[in-house]
Coordinates of C-alpha atoms and ligand atoms in Angstrom, one line a residue:
X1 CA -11.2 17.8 6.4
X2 CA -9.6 14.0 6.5
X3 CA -6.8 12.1 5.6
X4 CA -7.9 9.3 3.8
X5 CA -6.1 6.1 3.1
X6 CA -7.3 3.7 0.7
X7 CA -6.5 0.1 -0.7
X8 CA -8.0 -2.9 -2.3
X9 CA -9.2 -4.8 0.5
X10 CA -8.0 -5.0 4.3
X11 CA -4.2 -5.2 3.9
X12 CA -3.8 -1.1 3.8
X13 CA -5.2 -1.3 7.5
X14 CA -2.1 -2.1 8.6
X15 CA -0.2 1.5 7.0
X16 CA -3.6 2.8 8.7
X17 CA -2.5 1.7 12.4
X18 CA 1.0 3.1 11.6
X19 CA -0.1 6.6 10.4
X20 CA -2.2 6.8 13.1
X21 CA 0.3 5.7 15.7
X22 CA 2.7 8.6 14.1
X23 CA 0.3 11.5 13.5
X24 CA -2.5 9.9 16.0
X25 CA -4.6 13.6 16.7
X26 CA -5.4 14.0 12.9
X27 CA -8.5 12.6 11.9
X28 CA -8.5 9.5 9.1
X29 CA -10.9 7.5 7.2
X30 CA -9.8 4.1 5.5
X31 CA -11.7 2.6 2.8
X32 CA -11.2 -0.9 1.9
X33 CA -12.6 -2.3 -1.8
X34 CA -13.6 -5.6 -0.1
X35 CA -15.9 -6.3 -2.5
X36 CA -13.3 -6.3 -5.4
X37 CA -9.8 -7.7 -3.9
X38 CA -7.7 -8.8 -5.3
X39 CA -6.8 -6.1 -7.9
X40 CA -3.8 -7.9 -8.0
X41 CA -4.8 -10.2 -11.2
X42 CA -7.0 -7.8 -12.6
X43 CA -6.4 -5.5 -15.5
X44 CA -5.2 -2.3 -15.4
X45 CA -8.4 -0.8 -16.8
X46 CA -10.8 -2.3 -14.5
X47 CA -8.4 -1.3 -11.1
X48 CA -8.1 2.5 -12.6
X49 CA -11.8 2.3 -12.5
X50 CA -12.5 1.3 -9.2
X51 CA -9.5 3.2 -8.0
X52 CA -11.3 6.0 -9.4
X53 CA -14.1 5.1 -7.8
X54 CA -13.0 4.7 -4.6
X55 CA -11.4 8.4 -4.9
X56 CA -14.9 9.6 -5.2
X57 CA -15.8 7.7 -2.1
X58 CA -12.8 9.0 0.0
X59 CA -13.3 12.7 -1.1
X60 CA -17.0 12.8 -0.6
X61 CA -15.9 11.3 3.0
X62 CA -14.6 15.4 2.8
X63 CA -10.8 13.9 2.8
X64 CA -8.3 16.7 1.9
X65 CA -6.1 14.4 0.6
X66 CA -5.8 10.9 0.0
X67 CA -2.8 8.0 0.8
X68 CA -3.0 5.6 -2.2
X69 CA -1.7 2.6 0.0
X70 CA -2.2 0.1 -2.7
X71 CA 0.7 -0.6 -4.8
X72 CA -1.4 -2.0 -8.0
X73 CA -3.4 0.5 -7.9
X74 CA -0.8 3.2 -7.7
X75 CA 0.6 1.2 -10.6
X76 CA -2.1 1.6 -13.2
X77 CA -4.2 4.4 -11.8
X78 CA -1.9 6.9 -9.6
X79 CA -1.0 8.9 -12.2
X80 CA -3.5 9.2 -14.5
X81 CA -5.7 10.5 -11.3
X82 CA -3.2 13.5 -10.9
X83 CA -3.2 14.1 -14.2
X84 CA -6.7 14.3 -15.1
X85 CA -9.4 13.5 -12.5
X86 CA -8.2 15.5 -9.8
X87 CA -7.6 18.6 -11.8
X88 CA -11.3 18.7 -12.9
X89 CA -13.2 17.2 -10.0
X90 CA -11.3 18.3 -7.0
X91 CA -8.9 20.5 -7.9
X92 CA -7.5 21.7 -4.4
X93 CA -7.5 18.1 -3.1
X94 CA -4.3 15.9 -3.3
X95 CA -4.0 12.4 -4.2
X96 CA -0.1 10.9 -2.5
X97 CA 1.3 7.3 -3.6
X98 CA 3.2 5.3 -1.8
X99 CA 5.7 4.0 -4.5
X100 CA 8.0 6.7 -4.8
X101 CA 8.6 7.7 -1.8
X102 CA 9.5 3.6 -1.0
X103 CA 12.0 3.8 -4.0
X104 CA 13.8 7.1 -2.5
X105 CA 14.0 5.2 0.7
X106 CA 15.8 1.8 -1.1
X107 CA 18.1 4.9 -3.1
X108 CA 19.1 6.5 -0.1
X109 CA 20.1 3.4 1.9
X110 CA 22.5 3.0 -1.5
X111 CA 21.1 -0.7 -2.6
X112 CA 22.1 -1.3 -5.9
X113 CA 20.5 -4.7 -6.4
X114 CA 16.9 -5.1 -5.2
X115 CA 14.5 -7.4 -4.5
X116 CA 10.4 -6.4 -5.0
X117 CA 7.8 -8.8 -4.1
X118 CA 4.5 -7.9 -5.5
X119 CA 1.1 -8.6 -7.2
X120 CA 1.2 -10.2 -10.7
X121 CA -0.5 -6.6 -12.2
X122 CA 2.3 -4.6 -9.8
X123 CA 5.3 -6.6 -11.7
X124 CA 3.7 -6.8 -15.5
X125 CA 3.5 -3.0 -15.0
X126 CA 7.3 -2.6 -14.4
X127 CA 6.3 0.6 -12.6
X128 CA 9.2 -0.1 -9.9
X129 CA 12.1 -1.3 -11.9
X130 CA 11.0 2.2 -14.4
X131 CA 10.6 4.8 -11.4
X132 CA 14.1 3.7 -9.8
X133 CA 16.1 3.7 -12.9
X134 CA 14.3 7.7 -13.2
X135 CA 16.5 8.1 -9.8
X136 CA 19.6 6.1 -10.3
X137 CA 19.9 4.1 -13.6
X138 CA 22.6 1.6 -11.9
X139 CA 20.8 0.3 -9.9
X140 CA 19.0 -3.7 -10.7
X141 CA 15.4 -4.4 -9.8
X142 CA 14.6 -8.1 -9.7
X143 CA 10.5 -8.6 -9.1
X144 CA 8.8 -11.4 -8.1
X145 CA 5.1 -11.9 -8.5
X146 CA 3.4 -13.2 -5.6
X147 CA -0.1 -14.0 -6.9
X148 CA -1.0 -16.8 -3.8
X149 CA -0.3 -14.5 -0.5
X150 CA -3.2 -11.9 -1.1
X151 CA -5.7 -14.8 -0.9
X152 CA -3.8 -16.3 1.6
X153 CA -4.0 -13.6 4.3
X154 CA -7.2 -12.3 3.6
X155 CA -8.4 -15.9 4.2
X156 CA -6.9 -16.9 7.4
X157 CA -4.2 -18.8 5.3
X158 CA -1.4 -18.2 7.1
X159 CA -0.1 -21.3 8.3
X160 CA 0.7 -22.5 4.5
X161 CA 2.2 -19.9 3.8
X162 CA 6.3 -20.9 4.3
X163 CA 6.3 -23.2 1.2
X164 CA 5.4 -21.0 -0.9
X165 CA 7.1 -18.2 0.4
X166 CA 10.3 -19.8 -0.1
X167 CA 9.6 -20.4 -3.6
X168 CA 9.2 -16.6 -4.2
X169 CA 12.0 -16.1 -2.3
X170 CA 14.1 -18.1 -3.9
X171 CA 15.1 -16.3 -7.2
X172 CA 15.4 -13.2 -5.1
X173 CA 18.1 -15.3 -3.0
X174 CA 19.7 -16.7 -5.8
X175 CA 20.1 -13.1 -7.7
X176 CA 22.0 -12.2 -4.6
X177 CA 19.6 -9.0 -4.0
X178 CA 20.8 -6.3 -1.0
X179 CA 17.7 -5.5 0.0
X180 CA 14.1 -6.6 -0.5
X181 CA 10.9 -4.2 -1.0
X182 CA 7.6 -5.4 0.3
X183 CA 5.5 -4.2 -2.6
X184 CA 2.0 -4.9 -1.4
X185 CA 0.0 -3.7 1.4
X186 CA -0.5 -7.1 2.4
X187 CA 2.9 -8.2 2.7
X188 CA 4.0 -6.7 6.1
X189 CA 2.0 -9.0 8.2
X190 CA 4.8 -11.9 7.0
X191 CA 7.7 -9.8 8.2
X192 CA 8.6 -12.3 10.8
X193 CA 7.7 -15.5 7.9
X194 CA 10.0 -13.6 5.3
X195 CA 13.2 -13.2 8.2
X196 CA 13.1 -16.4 8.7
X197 CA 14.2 -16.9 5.0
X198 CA 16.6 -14.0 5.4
X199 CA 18.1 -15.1 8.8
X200 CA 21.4 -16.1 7.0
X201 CA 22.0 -13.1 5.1
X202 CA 22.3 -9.1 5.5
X203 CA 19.6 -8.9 3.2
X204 CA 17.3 -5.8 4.4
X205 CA 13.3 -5.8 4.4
X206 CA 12.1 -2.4 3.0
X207 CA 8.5 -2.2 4.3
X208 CA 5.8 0.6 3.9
X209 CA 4.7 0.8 7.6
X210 CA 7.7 1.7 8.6
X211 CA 8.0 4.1 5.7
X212 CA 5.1 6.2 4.9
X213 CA 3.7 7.9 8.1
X214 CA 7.2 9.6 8.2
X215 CA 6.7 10.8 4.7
X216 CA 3.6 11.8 5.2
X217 CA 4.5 13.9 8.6
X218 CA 7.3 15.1 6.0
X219 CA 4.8 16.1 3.4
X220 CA 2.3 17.9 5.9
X221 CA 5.4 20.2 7.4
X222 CA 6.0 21.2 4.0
X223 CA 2.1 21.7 3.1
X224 CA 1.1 24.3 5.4
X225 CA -1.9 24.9 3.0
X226 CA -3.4 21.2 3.0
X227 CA -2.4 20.5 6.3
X228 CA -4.2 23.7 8.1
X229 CA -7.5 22.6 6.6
X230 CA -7.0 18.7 8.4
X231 CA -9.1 18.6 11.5
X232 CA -7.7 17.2 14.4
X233 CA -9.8 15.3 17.0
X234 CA -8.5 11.8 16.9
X235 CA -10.9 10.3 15.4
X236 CA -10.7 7.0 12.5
X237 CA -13.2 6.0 10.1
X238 CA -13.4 2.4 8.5
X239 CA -15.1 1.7 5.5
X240 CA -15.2 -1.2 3.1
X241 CA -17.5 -2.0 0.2
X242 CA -18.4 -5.4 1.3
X243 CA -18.6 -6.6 4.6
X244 CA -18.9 -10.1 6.1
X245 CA -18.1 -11.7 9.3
X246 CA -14.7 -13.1 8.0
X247 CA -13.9 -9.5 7.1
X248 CA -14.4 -8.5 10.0
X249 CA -12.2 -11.3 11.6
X250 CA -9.3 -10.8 9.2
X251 CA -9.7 -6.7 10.5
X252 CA -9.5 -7.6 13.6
X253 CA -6.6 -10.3 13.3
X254 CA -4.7 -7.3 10.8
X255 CA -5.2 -4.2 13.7
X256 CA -4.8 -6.2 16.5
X257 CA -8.3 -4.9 17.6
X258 CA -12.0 -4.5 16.9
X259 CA -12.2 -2.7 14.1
X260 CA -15.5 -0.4 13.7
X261 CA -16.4 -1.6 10.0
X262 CA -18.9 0.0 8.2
X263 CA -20.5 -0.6 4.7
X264 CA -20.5 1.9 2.2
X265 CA -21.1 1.5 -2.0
X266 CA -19.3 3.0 -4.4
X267 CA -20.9 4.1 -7.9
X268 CA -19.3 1.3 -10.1
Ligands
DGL1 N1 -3.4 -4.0 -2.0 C1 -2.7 -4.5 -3.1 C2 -1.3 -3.9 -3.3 O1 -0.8 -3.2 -2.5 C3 -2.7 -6.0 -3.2 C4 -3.9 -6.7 -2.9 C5 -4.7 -7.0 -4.2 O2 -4.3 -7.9 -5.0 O3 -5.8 -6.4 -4.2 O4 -0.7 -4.2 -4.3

């Protein structure tokens, strides 16, 4: 059995490189929704049904358990999928966001005031500012919707991308936040962009990458039971429901390699 990692288009392949780099003998299959980014300015309803069905494509990909990289979907769909689908489809399977454990990070590094940048769907859903006052009612949330970087960076759209950065930035900056979570799968490709902003201040960049494969390693130590039934031979899967030649090009530009893309369809 797999690990699977899944988001809404190619941005999750960069959480994929860093799992991989910190638990590189387990085997993994990503699957990219190509052919329905962004989820971003969708509704909630139609990303809990593709998130659902990309489920169905990761697990009969025989994945034991599944990394929900993408923040908007984790927003509308993650919980809804414990709660219901898993239970009665695949009972002994596991389904793990990537929203909470971000939040305990920002919690135990003590920020009181911070900084999200996200999709429009991600911020209209509150789910951050609600899941960290669960942990630590003090703390403030500011959250900025980011609705142009998505298209940006899975267009080759990088070199506008300062301008309007700073704008986005800018009420972050001017609420005096401690530390700022990148809220998107997307968003850690403009780490060294977003610094530049930043370079005056002690303002910290919380970033999934260099989040998540520890939690994961964390989660498999204390899951003897899921992670004895992972096979190990190194090997990675990519799959995406769409694929093009610019696809291809933004996975290779995202990796920093060749990425082996293959098509596969869900049922929606
Ligand atoms: N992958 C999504 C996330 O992490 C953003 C991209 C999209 O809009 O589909 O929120």
């Amino acid at each position: 059995m797999k690990i699977g990692i899944f988001d809404s288009g190619l941005g999750g392949l960069i959480i994929t490189k860093a799992i991989s780099d910190r638990l590189p003998t387990y085997d993994t299959i990503y699957y990219g929704d190509t052919l329905n980014v962004p989820y971003g300015s969708r509704s909630p309803e139609a990303v809990l049904n593709h998130t659902q069905a990309a489920m169905d494509v990761l697990f009969a990909q025989e994945c034991q358990l599944i990394v929900m990289a993408c923040n908007t979907a984790n927003a509308s769909s993650l919980q809804k999928l414990q709660q219901t689908y898993l239970p009665r489809t695949y009972p002994d399977r596991r389904i793990l966001g990537v929203v909470i454990p971000t939040l305990e990070t920002a919690h135990e590094r003590q920020y009181t005031r911070i900084g999200v940048l996200a999709t429009q769907s991600l911020v209209s859903s509150k789910v951050y500012e609600e899941e960290l006052h669960k942990i630590n009612p003090k703390i403030q949330v500011f959250s900025q919707s980011c609705p142009l970087l998505v298209p940006l960076i899975e267009n080759d759209g990088l070199k506008w991308i300062d301008p309007i950065l700073q704008e986005y930035l800018e009420p972050l900056l001017q609420n005096n936040v401690e530390a700022i979570i990148l809220g998107c799968t997307h968003y850690p490709l403009l780490k060294t962009h977003i610094q530049k902003f930043l370079e005056k201040t002690s303002i910290e960049l919380i970033s999934q990458d260099e989040i998540i494969p520890d939690k994961l390693a964390d989660y498999l130590v204390r899951h003897p039971e899921i992670e004895g039934s992972l096979s190990q031979e190194g090997r990675h899967e990519f799959f995406v429901s769409d694929l093009t030649d610019a696809y291809s090009k933004t996975a290779h530009y995202i990796y920093g390699q060749d990425v082996p893309l293959s098509l596969i369809s869900s049922s929606l």
